[in-house]
């Protein structure tokens, strides 16, 4: 073996050893926050977290969140391309007239602990909340028709995403909705193909969801940083 061959083998071994031995750190994923967020010791979110993102409403300045609340403070912020290192945050609170305003006082929640819809409306300068005891599917596609809910159970609530589910026989071509507390508000139906919330009786009634064909289905209602549903035929 000549001298050149020995040198080339040594260089190759050095390069191979270095590439196998050294680990390249994975790049950090930069979390960017946009929209309205909820946090505070009354909520499951201690600070700005992805799971605390509120769902934008059809009205400008309106956003809603489904979450567990207990006695404590609520913080509302609006984020505009914020990151943990470079926040671009507008904070909201209450003034002396209990109006929701920029840089207002902290919101104190003093109701019974449980699951709630919490809504803000920066245009109307208001906050509101509705306690939720149960969810069910109802409609001509379901066993109980329009007269009786088929109760759903909470499957998970990880990272602020609540998933309610039920497995049930459904009738094809017929209709269903989701409603809370065995009442017609709050309820979910569809508008333009997307799940739409009717929080109060004074709001418009969304359309019903059509079941494509008869069969046994697993139905999911997904309440997180967006409101969604699934109909999966088993």
mmCIF file of C-alpha atoms in Angstrom:
data_model
loop_
_atom_site.group_PDB
_atom_site.id
_atom_site.type_symbol
_atom_site.label_atom_id
_atom_site.label_comp_id
_atom_site.label_asym_id
_atom_site.label_seq_id
_atom_site.Cartn_x
_atom_site.Cartn_y
_atom_site.Cartn_z
ATOM 1 C CA UNK A 1 0.000 0.000 0.000
ATOM 2 C CA UNK A 2 1.525 3.331 -1.012
ATOM 3 C CA UNK A 3 1.727 6.463 1.121
ATOM 4 C CA UNK A 4 -1.110 8.250 -0.731
ATOM 5 C CA UNK A 5 -3.508 5.364 -0.077
ATOM 6 C CA UNK A 6 -2.678 5.403 3.630
ATOM 7 C CA UNK A 7 -3.331 9.162 3.820
ATOM 8 C CA UNK A 8 -6.694 8.833 2.005
ATOM 9 C CA UNK A 9 -7.800 6.005 4.302
ATOM 10 C CA UNK A 10 -6.885 8.077 7.359
ATOM 11 C CA UNK A 11 -8.847 11.089 6.066
ATOM 12 C CA UNK A 12 -11.900 8.929 5.269
ATOM 13 C CA UNK A 13 -11.823 7.317 8.712
ATOM 14 C CA UNK A 14 -11.591 10.723 10.367
ATOM 15 C CA UNK A 15 -14.555 12.084 8.405
ATOM 16 C CA UNK A 16 -16.621 8.939 9.010
ATOM 17 C CA UNK A 17 -15.858 8.983 12.727
ATOM 18 C CA UNK A 18 -16.793 12.637 13.046
ATOM 19 C CA UNK A 19 -20.098 12.285 11.158
ATOM 20 C CA UNK A 20 -21.178 9.295 13.262
ATOM 21 C CA UNK A 21 -20.040 10.676 16.592
ATOM 22 C CA UNK A 22 -21.353 14.242 16.407
ATOM 23 C CA UNK A 23 -25.066 14.935 16.838
ATOM 24 C CA UNK A 24 -26.716 17.839 15.082
ATOM 25 C CA UNK A 25 -29.237 19.643 17.247
ATOM 26 C CA UNK A 26 -32.730 19.844 15.775
ATOM 27 C CA UNK A 27 -33.753 23.421 14.967
ATOM 28 C CA UNK A 28 -36.060 25.098 17.451
ATOM 29 C CA UNK A 29 -39.632 25.489 16.238
ATOM 30 C CA UNK A 30 -40.704 29.090 16.724
ATOM 31 C CA UNK A 31 -44.256 29.251 18.104
ATOM 32 C CA UNK A 32 -46.157 32.220 16.682
ATOM 33 C CA UNK A 33 -49.376 33.380 18.340
ATOM 34 C CA UNK A 34 -52.202 35.256 16.634
ATOM 35 C CA UNK A 35 -55.703 36.106 17.806
ATOM 36 C CA UNK A 36 -57.304 36.105 21.252
ATOM 37 C CA UNK A 37 -55.973 33.975 24.107
ATOM 38 C CA UNK A 38 -57.211 33.193 27.605
ATOM 39 C CA UNK A 39 -55.069 32.387 30.650
ATOM 40 C CA UNK A 40 -54.944 32.993 34.408
ATOM 41 C CA UNK A 41 -55.298 30.957 37.578
ATOM 42 C CA UNK A 42 -59.037 30.454 36.948
ATOM 43 C CA UNK A 43 -58.143 28.592 33.736
ATOM 44 C CA UNK A 44 -56.013 25.559 32.814
ATOM 45 C CA UNK A 45 -53.443 27.920 31.225
ATOM 46 C CA UNK A 46 -50.795 29.604 33.368
ATOM 47 C CA UNK A 47 -49.627 31.877 30.556
ATOM 48 C CA UNK A 48 -49.671 32.269 26.802
ATOM 49 C CA UNK A 49 -50.188 28.729 25.478
ATOM 50 C CA UNK A 50 -51.390 27.313 22.179
ATOM 51 C CA UNK A 51 -54.239 25.507 23.948
ATOM 52 C CA UNK A 52 -55.541 28.818 25.280
ATOM 53 C CA UNK A 53 -56.405 30.102 21.820
ATOM 54 C CA UNK A 54 -59.995 31.329 21.572
ATOM 55 C CA UNK A 55 -62.279 30.658 18.605
ATOM 56 C CA UNK A 56 -63.049 33.752 16.553
ATOM 57 C CA UNK A 57 -66.740 34.499 16.093
ATOM 58 C CA UNK A 58 -68.676 35.787 13.100
ATOM 59 C CA UNK A 59 -68.741 39.232 14.726
ATOM 60 C CA UNK A 60 -65.581 41.361 14.645
ATOM 61 C CA UNK A 61 -63.920 41.428 18.060
ATOM 62 C CA UNK A 62 -65.805 38.389 19.338
ATOM 63 C CA UNK A 63 -64.110 35.184 20.501
ATOM 64 C CA UNK A 64 -65.261 32.185 22.544
ATOM 65 C CA UNK A 65 -63.521 29.440 24.504
ATOM 66 C CA UNK A 66 -64.814 26.173 25.968
ATOM 67 C CA UNK A 67 -62.802 25.296 29.067
ATOM 68 C CA UNK A 68 -62.729 24.429 32.747
ATOM 69 C CA UNK A 69 -63.007 27.462 35.026
ATOM 70 C CA UNK A 70 -62.702 27.849 38.791
ATOM 71 C CA UNK A 71 -62.451 30.759 41.213
ATOM 72 C CA UNK A 72 -59.612 33.068 40.251
ATOM 73 C CA UNK A 73 -58.380 35.563 37.714
ATOM 74 C CA UNK A 74 -58.832 35.497 33.950
ATOM 75 C CA UNK A 75 -56.413 37.194 31.570
ATOM 76 C CA UNK A 76 -57.426 38.022 27.989
ATOM 77 C CA UNK A 77 -54.849 39.038 25.396
ATOM 78 C CA UNK A 78 -54.779 39.671 21.685
ATOM 79 C CA UNK A 79 -51.594 38.499 20.002
ATOM 80 C CA UNK A 80 -50.253 39.833 16.707
ATOM 81 C CA UNK A 81 -47.450 37.568 15.475
ATOM 82 C CA UNK A 82 -46.212 37.197 19.044
ATOM 83 C CA UNK A 83 -43.455 34.829 20.108
ATOM 84 C CA UNK A 84 -42.185 33.995 23.576
ATOM 85 C CA UNK A 85 -39.079 36.075 22.884
ATOM 86 C CA UNK A 86 -40.824 38.953 21.097
ATOM 87 C CA UNK A 87 -44.405 39.394 22.332
ATOM 88 C CA UNK A 88 -46.720 41.786 20.534
ATOM 89 C CA UNK A 89 -49.587 41.709 23.002
ATOM 90 C CA UNK A 90 -52.665 43.807 23.713
ATOM 91 C CA UNK A 91 -54.152 43.065 27.146
ATOM 92 C CA UNK A 92 -57.842 43.387 28.020
ATOM 93 C CA UNK A 93 -59.626 43.765 31.345
ATOM 94 C CA UNK A 94 -62.603 45.464 32.967
ATOM 95 C CA UNK A 95 -63.099 49.135 33.771
ATOM 96 C CA UNK A 96 -65.163 50.505 36.659
ATOM 97 C CA UNK A 97 -68.357 49.988 34.612
ATOM 98 C CA UNK A 98 -67.455 46.311 33.999
ATOM 99 C CA UNK A 99 -66.770 47.031 30.344
ATOM 100 C CA UNK A 100 -64.063 45.072 28.536
ATOM 101 C CA UNK A 101 -61.351 47.552 27.576
ATOM 102 C CA UNK A 102 -57.664 47.618 26.716
ATOM 103 C CA UNK A 103 -55.454 47.589 29.828
ATOM 104 C CA UNK A 104 -58.447 47.207 32.150
ATOM 105 C CA UNK A 105 -58.387 45.564 35.560
ATOM 106 C CA UNK A 106 -58.040 41.807 35.871
ATOM 107 C CA UNK A 107 -61.216 39.751 35.352
ATOM 108 C CA UNK A 108 -62.265 37.903 38.506
ATOM 109 C CA UNK A 109 -64.226 34.670 38.059
ATOM 110 C CA UNK A 110 -66.214 33.722 41.156
ATOM 111 C CA UNK A 111 -68.686 31.121 39.858
ATOM 112 C CA UNK A 112 -68.926 27.412 40.706
ATOM 113 C CA UNK A 113 -66.047 25.431 39.228
ATOM 114 C CA UNK A 114 -66.934 23.533 36.074
ATOM 115 C CA UNK A 115 -66.994 23.627 32.302
ATOM 116 C CA UNK A 116 -67.993 26.859 30.623
ATOM 117 C CA UNK A 117 -68.201 28.748 27.406
ATOM 118 C CA UNK A 118 -66.418 32.056 28.029
ATOM 119 C CA UNK A 119 -67.008 34.773 25.447
ATOM 120 C CA UNK A 120 -65.490 38.192 24.912
ATOM 121 C CA UNK A 121 -66.780 40.931 22.617
ATOM 122 C CA UNK A 122 -64.367 43.828 22.302
ATOM 123 C CA UNK A 123 -66.803 45.745 20.085
ATOM 124 C CA UNK A 124 -69.656 45.509 22.607
ATOM 125 C CA UNK A 125 -67.073 45.751 25.448
ATOM 126 C CA UNK A 126 -68.628 42.734 27.143
ATOM 127 C CA UNK A 127 -67.803 39.347 28.633
ATOM 128 C CA UNK A 128 -70.218 36.469 29.212
ATOM 129 C CA UNK A 129 -70.131 32.861 30.311
ATOM 130 C CA UNK A 130 -72.460 29.848 30.190
ATOM 131 C CA UNK A 131 -72.077 26.769 32.412
ATOM 132 C CA UNK A 132 -72.151 23.442 30.557
ATOM 133 C CA UNK A 133 -73.381 20.306 32.317
ATOM 134 C CA UNK A 134 -73.796 17.915 29.382
ATOM 135 C CA UNK A 135 -73.585 17.422 25.626
ATOM 136 C CA UNK A 136 -75.833 15.339 23.426
ATOM 137 C CA UNK A 137 -76.681 14.613 19.798
ATOM 138 C CA UNK A 138 -80.280 15.182 18.753
ATOM 139 C CA UNK A 139 -82.255 15.030 15.530
ATOM 140 C CA UNK A 140 -84.201 12.860 13.106
ATOM 141 C CA UNK A 141 -81.063 10.795 12.394
ATOM 142 C CA UNK A 142 -80.668 9.768 16.054
ATOM 143 C CA UNK A 143 -82.573 7.137 18.099
ATOM 144 C CA UNK A 144 -84.386 9.800 20.129
ATOM 145 C CA UNK A 145 -85.438 11.918 17.163
ATOM 146 C CA UNK A 146 -85.902 15.621 17.834
ATOM 147 C CA UNK A 147 -87.458 14.926 21.221
ATOM 148 C CA UNK A 148 -84.633 13.278 23.172
ATOM 149 C CA UNK A 149 -80.861 13.730 23.310
ATOM 150 C CA UNK A 150 -78.409 10.886 22.831
ATOM 151 C CA UNK A 151 -75.940 11.715 25.585
ATOM 152 C CA UNK A 152 -72.242 12.065 24.809
ATOM 153 C CA UNK A 153 -69.319 11.413 27.169
ATOM 154 C CA UNK A 154 -66.069 13.316 27.611
ATOM 155 C CA UNK A 155 -63.322 11.204 26.015
ATOM 156 C CA UNK A 156 -60.363 13.529 26.634
ATOM 157 C CA UNK A 157 -59.419 17.096 27.515
ATOM 158 C CA UNK A 158 -55.701 17.205 26.741
ATOM 159 C CA UNK A 159 -54.038 20.575 26.066
ATOM 160 C CA UNK A 160 -57.328 22.426 26.213
ATOM 161 C CA UNK A 161 -59.045 20.301 23.552
ATOM 162 C CA UNK A 162 -62.254 18.681 24.817
ATOM 163 C CA UNK A 163 -63.560 15.705 22.834
ATOM 164 C CA UNK A 164 -67.074 14.399 23.496
ATOM 165 C CA UNK A 165 -68.084 11.134 21.850
ATOM 166 C CA UNK A 166 -70.874 8.596 21.422
ATOM 167 C CA UNK A 167 -71.307 5.474 19.274
ATOM 168 C CA UNK A 168 -74.832 5.148 17.927
ATOM 169 C CA UNK A 169 -76.948 3.930 15.003
ATOM 170 C CA UNK A 170 -77.899 6.779 12.656
ATOM 171 C CA UNK A 171 -80.404 7.036 9.796
ATOM 172 C CA UNK A 172 -78.998 8.043 6.421
ATOM 173 C CA UNK A 173 -80.379 11.178 4.789
ATOM 174 C CA UNK A 174 -81.654 12.481 8.127
ATOM 175 C CA UNK A 175 -80.348 15.258 10.356
ATOM 176 C CA UNK A 176 -78.689 15.979 13.685
ATOM 177 C CA UNK A 177 -77.297 18.753 15.873
ATOM 178 C CA UNK A 178 -75.307 18.969 19.093
ATOM 179 C CA UNK A 179 -76.805 20.694 22.103
ATOM 180 C CA UNK A 180 -75.772 21.388 25.688
ATOM 181 C CA UNK A 181 -77.773 20.981 28.887
ATOM 182 C CA UNK A 182 -80.752 19.498 26.946
ATOM 183 C CA UNK A 183 -81.498 23.020 25.706
ATOM 184 C CA UNK A 184 -81.452 24.713 22.308
ATOM 185 C CA UNK A 185 -78.805 27.178 23.404
ATOM 186 C CA UNK A 186 -75.950 26.525 23.505
ATOM 187 C CA UNK A 187 -76.068 24.329 20.419
ATOM 188 C CA UNK A 188 -73.952 23.516 17.387
ATOM 189 C CA UNK A 189 -75.157 23.179 13.828
ATOM 190 C CA UNK A 190 -73.588 24.067 10.504
ATOM 191 C CA UNK A 191 -73.325 27.276 8.492
ATOM 192 C CA UNK A 192 -71.720 27.074 5.040
ATOM 193 C CA UNK A 193 -70.455 23.584 5.850
ATOM 194 C CA UNK A 194 -68.644 24.548 9.064
ATOM 195 C CA UNK A 195 -69.674 23.910 12.657
ATOM 196 C CA UNK A 196 -71.332 27.014 14.100
ATOM 197 C CA UNK A 197 -72.129 27.874 17.726
ATOM 198 C CA UNK A 198 -75.391 29.347 18.929
ATOM 199 C CA UNK A 199 -74.495 30.401 22.467
ATOM 200 C CA UNK A 200 -77.698 32.281 23.371
ATOM 201 C CA UNK A 201 -81.364 31.993 22.367
ATOM 202 C CA UNK A 202 -81.161 35.468 20.829
ATOM 203 C CA UNK A 203 -78.656 34.269 18.206
ATOM 204 C CA UNK A 204 -79.399 32.728 14.819
ATOM 205 C CA UNK A 205 -80.228 29.030 14.660
ATOM 206 C CA UNK A 206 -77.589 27.155 12.613
ATOM 207 C CA UNK A 207 -78.538 24.451 10.130
ATOM 208 C CA UNK A 208 -78.555 20.722 10.842
ATOM 209 C CA UNK A 209 -75.909 18.160 9.882
ATOM 210 C CA UNK A 210 -77.029 15.532 7.350
ATOM 211 C CA UNK A 211 -75.967 11.916 7.862
ATOM 212 C CA UNK A 212 -74.768 10.491 4.510
ATOM 213 C CA UNK A 213 -75.966 6.882 4.945
ATOM 214 C CA UNK A 214 -77.497 4.611 7.560
ATOM 215 C CA UNK A 215 -75.216 2.684 9.887
ATOM 216 C CA UNK A 216 -73.396 2.607 13.181
ATOM 217 C CA UNK A 217 -71.331 5.743 13.743
ATOM 218 C CA UNK A 218 -68.860 7.140 16.229
ATOM 219 C CA UNK A 219 -69.693 10.815 16.640
ATOM 220 C CA UNK A 220 -67.183 13.291 18.040
ATOM 221 C CA UNK A 221 -67.666 16.902 19.099
ATOM 222 C CA UNK A 222 -64.270 18.629 19.289
ATOM 223 C CA UNK A 223 -63.974 21.838 21.291
ATOM 224 C CA UNK A 224 -60.464 23.279 21.249
ATOM 225 C CA UNK A 225 -58.770 26.106 19.386
ATOM 226 C CA UNK A 226 -61.468 25.497 16.805
ATOM 227 C CA UNK A 227 -64.931 23.936 16.984
ATOM 228 C CA UNK A 228 -65.306 20.808 14.873
ATOM 229 C CA UNK A 229 -67.062 17.443 14.650
ATOM 230 C CA UNK A 230 -66.561 13.988 13.161
ATOM 231 C CA UNK A 231 -69.040 11.389 11.897
ATOM 232 C CA UNK A 232 -67.161 8.109 11.399
ATOM 233 C CA UNK A 233 -69.036 5.078 10.105
ATOM 234 C CA UNK A 234 -67.923 1.907 11.908
#
